[in-house]
Short mmCIF file of C-alpha atoms in Angstrom, two decimals:
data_model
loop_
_atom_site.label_atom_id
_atom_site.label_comp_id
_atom_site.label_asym_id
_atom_site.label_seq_id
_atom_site.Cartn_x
_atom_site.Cartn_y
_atom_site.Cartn_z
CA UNK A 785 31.87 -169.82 116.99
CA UNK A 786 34.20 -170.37 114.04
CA UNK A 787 35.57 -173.57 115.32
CA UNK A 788 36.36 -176.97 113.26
CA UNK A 789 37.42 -180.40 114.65
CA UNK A 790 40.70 -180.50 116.51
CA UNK A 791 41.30 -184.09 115.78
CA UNK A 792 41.98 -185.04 112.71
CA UNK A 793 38.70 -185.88 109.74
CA UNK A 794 40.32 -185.34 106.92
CA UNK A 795 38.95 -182.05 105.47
CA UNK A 796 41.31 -179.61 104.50
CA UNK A 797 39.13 -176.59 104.63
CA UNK A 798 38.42 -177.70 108.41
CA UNK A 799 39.29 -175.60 111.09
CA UNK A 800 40.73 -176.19 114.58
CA UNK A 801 39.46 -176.32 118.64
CA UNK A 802 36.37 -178.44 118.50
CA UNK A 803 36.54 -181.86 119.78
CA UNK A 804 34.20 -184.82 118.54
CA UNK A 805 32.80 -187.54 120.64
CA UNK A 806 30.48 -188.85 118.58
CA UNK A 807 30.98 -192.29 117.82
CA UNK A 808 28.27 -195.69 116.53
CA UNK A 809 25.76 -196.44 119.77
CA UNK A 810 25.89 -194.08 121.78
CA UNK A 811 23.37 -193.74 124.17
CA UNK A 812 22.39 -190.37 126.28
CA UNK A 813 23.88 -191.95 129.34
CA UNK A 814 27.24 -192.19 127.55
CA UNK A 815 26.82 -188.92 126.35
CA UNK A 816 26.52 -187.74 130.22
CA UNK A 817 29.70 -189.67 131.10
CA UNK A 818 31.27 -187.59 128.02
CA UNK A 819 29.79 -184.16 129.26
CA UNK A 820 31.18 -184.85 132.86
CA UNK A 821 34.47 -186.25 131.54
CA UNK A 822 34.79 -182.84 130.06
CA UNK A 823 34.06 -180.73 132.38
CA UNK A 824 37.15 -178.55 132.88
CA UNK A 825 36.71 -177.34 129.34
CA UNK A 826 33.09 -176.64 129.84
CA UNK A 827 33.20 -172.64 130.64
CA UNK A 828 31.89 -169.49 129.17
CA UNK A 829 32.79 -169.42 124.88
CA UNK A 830 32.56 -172.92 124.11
CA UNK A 831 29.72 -174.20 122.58
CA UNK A 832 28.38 -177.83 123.29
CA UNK A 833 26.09 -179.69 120.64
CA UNK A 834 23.82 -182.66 121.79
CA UNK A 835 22.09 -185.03 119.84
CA UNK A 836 21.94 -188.49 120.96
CA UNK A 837 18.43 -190.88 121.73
CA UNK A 838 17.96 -193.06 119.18
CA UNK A 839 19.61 -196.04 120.25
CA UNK A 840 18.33 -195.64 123.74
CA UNK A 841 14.56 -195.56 121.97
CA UNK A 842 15.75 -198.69 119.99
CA UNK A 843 16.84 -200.67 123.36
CA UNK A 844 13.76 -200.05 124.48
CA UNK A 845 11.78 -200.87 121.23
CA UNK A 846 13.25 -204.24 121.44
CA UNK A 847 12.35 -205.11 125.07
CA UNK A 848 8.71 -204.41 124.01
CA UNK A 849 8.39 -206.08 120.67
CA UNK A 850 10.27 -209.02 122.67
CA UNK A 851 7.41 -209.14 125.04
CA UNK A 852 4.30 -211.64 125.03
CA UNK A 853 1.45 -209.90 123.57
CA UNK A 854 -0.44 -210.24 126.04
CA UNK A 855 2.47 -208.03 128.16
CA UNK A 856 3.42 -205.83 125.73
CA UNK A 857 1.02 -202.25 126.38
CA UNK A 858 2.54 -202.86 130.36
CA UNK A 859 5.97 -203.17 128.54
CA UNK A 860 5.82 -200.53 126.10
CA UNK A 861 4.60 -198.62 129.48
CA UNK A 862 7.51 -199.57 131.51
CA UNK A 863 9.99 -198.56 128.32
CA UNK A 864 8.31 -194.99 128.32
CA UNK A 865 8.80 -194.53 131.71
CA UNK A 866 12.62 -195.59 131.07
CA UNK A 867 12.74 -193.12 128.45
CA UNK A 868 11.19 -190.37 130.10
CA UNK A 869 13.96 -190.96 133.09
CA UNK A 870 16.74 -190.53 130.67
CA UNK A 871 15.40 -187.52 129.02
CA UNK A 872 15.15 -185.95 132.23
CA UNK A 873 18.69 -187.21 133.28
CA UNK A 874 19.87 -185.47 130.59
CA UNK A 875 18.45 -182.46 130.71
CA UNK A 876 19.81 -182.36 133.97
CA UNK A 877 23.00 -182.67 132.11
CA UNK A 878 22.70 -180.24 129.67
CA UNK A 879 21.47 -177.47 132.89
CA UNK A 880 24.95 -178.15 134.13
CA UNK A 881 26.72 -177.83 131.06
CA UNK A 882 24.88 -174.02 130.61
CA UNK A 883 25.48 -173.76 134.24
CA UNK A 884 29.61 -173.10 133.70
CA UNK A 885 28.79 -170.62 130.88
CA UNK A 886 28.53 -172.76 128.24
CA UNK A 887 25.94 -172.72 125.25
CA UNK A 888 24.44 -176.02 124.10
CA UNK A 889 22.90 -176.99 120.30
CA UNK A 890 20.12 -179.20 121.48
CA UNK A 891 18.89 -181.47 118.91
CA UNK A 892 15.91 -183.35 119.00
CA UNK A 893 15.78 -186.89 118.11
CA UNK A 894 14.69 -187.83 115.15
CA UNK A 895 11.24 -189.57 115.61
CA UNK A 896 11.78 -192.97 114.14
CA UNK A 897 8.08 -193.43 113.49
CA UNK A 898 8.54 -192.80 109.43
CA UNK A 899 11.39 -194.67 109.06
CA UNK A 900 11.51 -197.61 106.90
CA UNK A 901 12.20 -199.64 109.69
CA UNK A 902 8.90 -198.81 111.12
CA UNK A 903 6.92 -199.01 107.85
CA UNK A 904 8.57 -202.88 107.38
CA UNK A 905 7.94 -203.68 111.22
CA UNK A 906 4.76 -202.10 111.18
CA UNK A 907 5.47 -200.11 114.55
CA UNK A 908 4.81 -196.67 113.26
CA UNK A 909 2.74 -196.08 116.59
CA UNK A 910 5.03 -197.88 118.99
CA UNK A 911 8.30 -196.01 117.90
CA UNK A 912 6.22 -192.58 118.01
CA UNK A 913 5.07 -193.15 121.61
CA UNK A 914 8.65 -194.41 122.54
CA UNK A 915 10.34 -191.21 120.58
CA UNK A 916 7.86 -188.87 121.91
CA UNK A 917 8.72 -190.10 125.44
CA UNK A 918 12.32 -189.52 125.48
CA UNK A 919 11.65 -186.28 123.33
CA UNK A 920 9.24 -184.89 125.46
CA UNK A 921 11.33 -185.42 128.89
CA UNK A 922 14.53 -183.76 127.36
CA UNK A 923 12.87 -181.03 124.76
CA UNK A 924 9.71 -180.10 126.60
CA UNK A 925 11.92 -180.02 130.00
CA UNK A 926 11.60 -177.00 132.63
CA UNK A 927 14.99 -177.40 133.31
CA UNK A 928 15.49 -177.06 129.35
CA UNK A 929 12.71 -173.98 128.57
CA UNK A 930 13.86 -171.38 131.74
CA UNK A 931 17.78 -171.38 129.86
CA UNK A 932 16.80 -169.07 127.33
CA UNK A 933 19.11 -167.76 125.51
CA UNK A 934 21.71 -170.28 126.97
CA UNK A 935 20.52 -172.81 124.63
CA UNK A 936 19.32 -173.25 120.62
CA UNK A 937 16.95 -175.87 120.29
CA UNK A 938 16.38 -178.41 117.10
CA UNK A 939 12.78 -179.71 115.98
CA UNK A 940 13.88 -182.86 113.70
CA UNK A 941 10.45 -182.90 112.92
CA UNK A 942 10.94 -181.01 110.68
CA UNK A 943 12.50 -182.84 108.36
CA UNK A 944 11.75 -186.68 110.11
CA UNK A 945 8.32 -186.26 110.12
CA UNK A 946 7.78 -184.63 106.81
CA UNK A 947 5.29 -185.82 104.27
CA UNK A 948 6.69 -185.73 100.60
CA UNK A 949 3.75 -184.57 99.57
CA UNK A 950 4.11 -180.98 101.33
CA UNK A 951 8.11 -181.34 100.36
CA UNK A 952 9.69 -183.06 98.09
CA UNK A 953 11.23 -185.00 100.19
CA UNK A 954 11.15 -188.64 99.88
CA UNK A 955 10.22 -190.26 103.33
CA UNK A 956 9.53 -193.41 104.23
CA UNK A 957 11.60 -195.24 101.84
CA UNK A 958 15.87 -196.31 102.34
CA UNK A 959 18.37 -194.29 99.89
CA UNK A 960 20.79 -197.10 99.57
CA UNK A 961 19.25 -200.77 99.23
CA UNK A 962 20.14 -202.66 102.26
CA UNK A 963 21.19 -205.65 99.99
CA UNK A 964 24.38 -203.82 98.46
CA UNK A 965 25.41 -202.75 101.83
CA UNK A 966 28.63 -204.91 101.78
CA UNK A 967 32.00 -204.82 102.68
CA UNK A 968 33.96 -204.91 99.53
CA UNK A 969 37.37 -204.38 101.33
CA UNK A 970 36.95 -208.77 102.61
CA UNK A 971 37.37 -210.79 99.67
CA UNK A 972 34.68 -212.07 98.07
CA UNK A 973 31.70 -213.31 98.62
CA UNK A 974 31.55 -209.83 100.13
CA UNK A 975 29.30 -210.03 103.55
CA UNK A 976 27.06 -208.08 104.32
CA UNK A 977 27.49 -205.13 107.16
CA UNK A 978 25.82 -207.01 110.15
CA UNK A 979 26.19 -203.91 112.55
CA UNK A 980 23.58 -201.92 111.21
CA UNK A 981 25.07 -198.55 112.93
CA UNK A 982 28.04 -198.91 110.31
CA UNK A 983 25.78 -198.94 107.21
CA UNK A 984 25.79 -195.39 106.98
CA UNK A 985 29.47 -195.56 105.46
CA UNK A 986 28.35 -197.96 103.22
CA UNK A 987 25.60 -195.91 101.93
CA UNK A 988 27.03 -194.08 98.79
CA UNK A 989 27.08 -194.09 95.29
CA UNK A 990 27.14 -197.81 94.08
CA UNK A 991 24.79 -198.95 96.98
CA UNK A 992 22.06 -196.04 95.97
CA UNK A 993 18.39 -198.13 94.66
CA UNK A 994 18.21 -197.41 90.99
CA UNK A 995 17.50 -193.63 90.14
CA UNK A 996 17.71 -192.23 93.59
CA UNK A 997 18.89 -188.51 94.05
CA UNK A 998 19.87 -189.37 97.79
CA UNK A 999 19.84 -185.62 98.84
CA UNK A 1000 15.79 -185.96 98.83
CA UNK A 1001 15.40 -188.69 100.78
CA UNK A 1002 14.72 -188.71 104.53
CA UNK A 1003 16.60 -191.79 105.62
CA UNK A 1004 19.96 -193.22 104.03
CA UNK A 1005 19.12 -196.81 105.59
CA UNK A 1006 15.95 -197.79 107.05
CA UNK A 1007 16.90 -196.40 110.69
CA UNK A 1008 19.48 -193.94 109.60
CA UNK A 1009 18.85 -190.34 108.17
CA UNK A 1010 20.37 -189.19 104.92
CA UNK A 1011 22.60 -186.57 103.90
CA UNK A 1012 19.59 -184.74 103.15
CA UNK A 1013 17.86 -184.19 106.21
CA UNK A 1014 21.56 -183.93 107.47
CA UNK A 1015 21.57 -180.70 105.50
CA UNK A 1016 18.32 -179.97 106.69
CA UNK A 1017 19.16 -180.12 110.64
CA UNK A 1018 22.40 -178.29 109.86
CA UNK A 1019 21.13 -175.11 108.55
CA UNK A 1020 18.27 -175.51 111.31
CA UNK A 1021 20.76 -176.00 113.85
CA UNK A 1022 23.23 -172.89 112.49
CA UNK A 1023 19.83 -170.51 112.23
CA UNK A 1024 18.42 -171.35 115.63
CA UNK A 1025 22.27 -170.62 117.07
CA UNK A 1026 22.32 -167.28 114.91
CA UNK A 1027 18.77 -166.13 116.29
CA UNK A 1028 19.37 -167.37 120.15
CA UNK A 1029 23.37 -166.57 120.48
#
């Protein structure tokens, strides 16, 4: 589609006529509010990319790991079932947006179940059940699979799921070490980022663990992926576009 970022990022090579709305903690309801907000651009030539879930799985994560234990399976039940409804909702969502003409980039969510976060909270099986759930509903949607060639779809498990033995890829393990992620702008002591959706931008060179290439790892912080499997969903994302549009 040729198009860049209309507003401004700061890249001088970028192009013009897309429109962000990403933004930190977003959830796929907000991202449905956004779609519908948009609407009267939505129309045959543009090209709408999703990929939103995580922090919805997350909510929900926390309701069940808040629960008694003698609760929780009911819980983590109940928090599928929440899941599952949203997926759906937003398939529903995305139908609409392909509905007006529109193609649609739809990227799975990353399954959180390898993440360092789930290693250290030793949920692995938890976060896969409550990924799968709101994967499943959206990606594995019949609303989603009879658009055809309306829509490119993105397996992140590809690269979120990977095992660095069959890779190279380091997963499992945090690029930057959550203990450097500080603000260095407030004068010192520096504190440490407390919103953990803004430690991304404090992932980079000086808050790297010792010897890490951060291109081969999976996540940047324990929740968050890297630039690497960035890269990786990128050129997955442009080929599946190139093969389906």
């Amino acid at each position: 589609f040729g198009l860049g970022f209309r507003d401004a990022t700061g890249c001088e090579t970028d192009g013009t006529g897309g429109q962000n709305f990403a933004s930190p903690g977003k959830k796929g309801q907000d991202v449905i509010t956004d779609l519908n907000s948009q609407a009267a651009l939505i129309k045959k030539g543009v090209l709408v990319t999703v990929m939103v879930g995580q922090h919805d799985i997350l909510e929900q994560y926390a309701l069940v790991m808040a629960a008694d234990p003698a609760n929780r399976s009911a819980v983590l039940g109940s928090a599928k079932s929440v899941l599952e409804a949203r997926g759906r909702a937003l398939a529903g969502a995305v139908k609409a947006v392909t509905d007006k003409g529109a193609k649609v980039i739809l990227v799975k969510t990353p399954n959180l179940s390898r993440s360092p976060f789930a290693i250290a909270e030793d949920s692995q099986a938890i976060l896969d059940e409550l990924s799968t759930a709101f994967n499943d509903a959206l990606y594995i949607n019949p609303e989603i699979s009879r658009l055809g060639r309306m829509i490119a779809g993105v397996d992140t498990d590809r690269i979120a799921k990977i095992t660095t033995s069959d890779s190279g890829y380091i997963n499992g393990q945090a690029a930057c070490a959550s203990n450097l992620l500080f603000n260095a702008a407030v004068a010192a002591p520096h504190p440490l980022i407390s919103d953990i959706d803004q430690r991304p931008r404090y992932c980079h060179a000086l808050t790297l663990r010792s010897g890490v290439n951060p291109n081969r790892y999976v996540w940047a912080t324990d929740r968050h992926l890297g630039t690497g499997a960035h890269e990786f969903i990128g050129s997955l994302a442009v080929n599946r576009a190139s093969d389906q549009f």
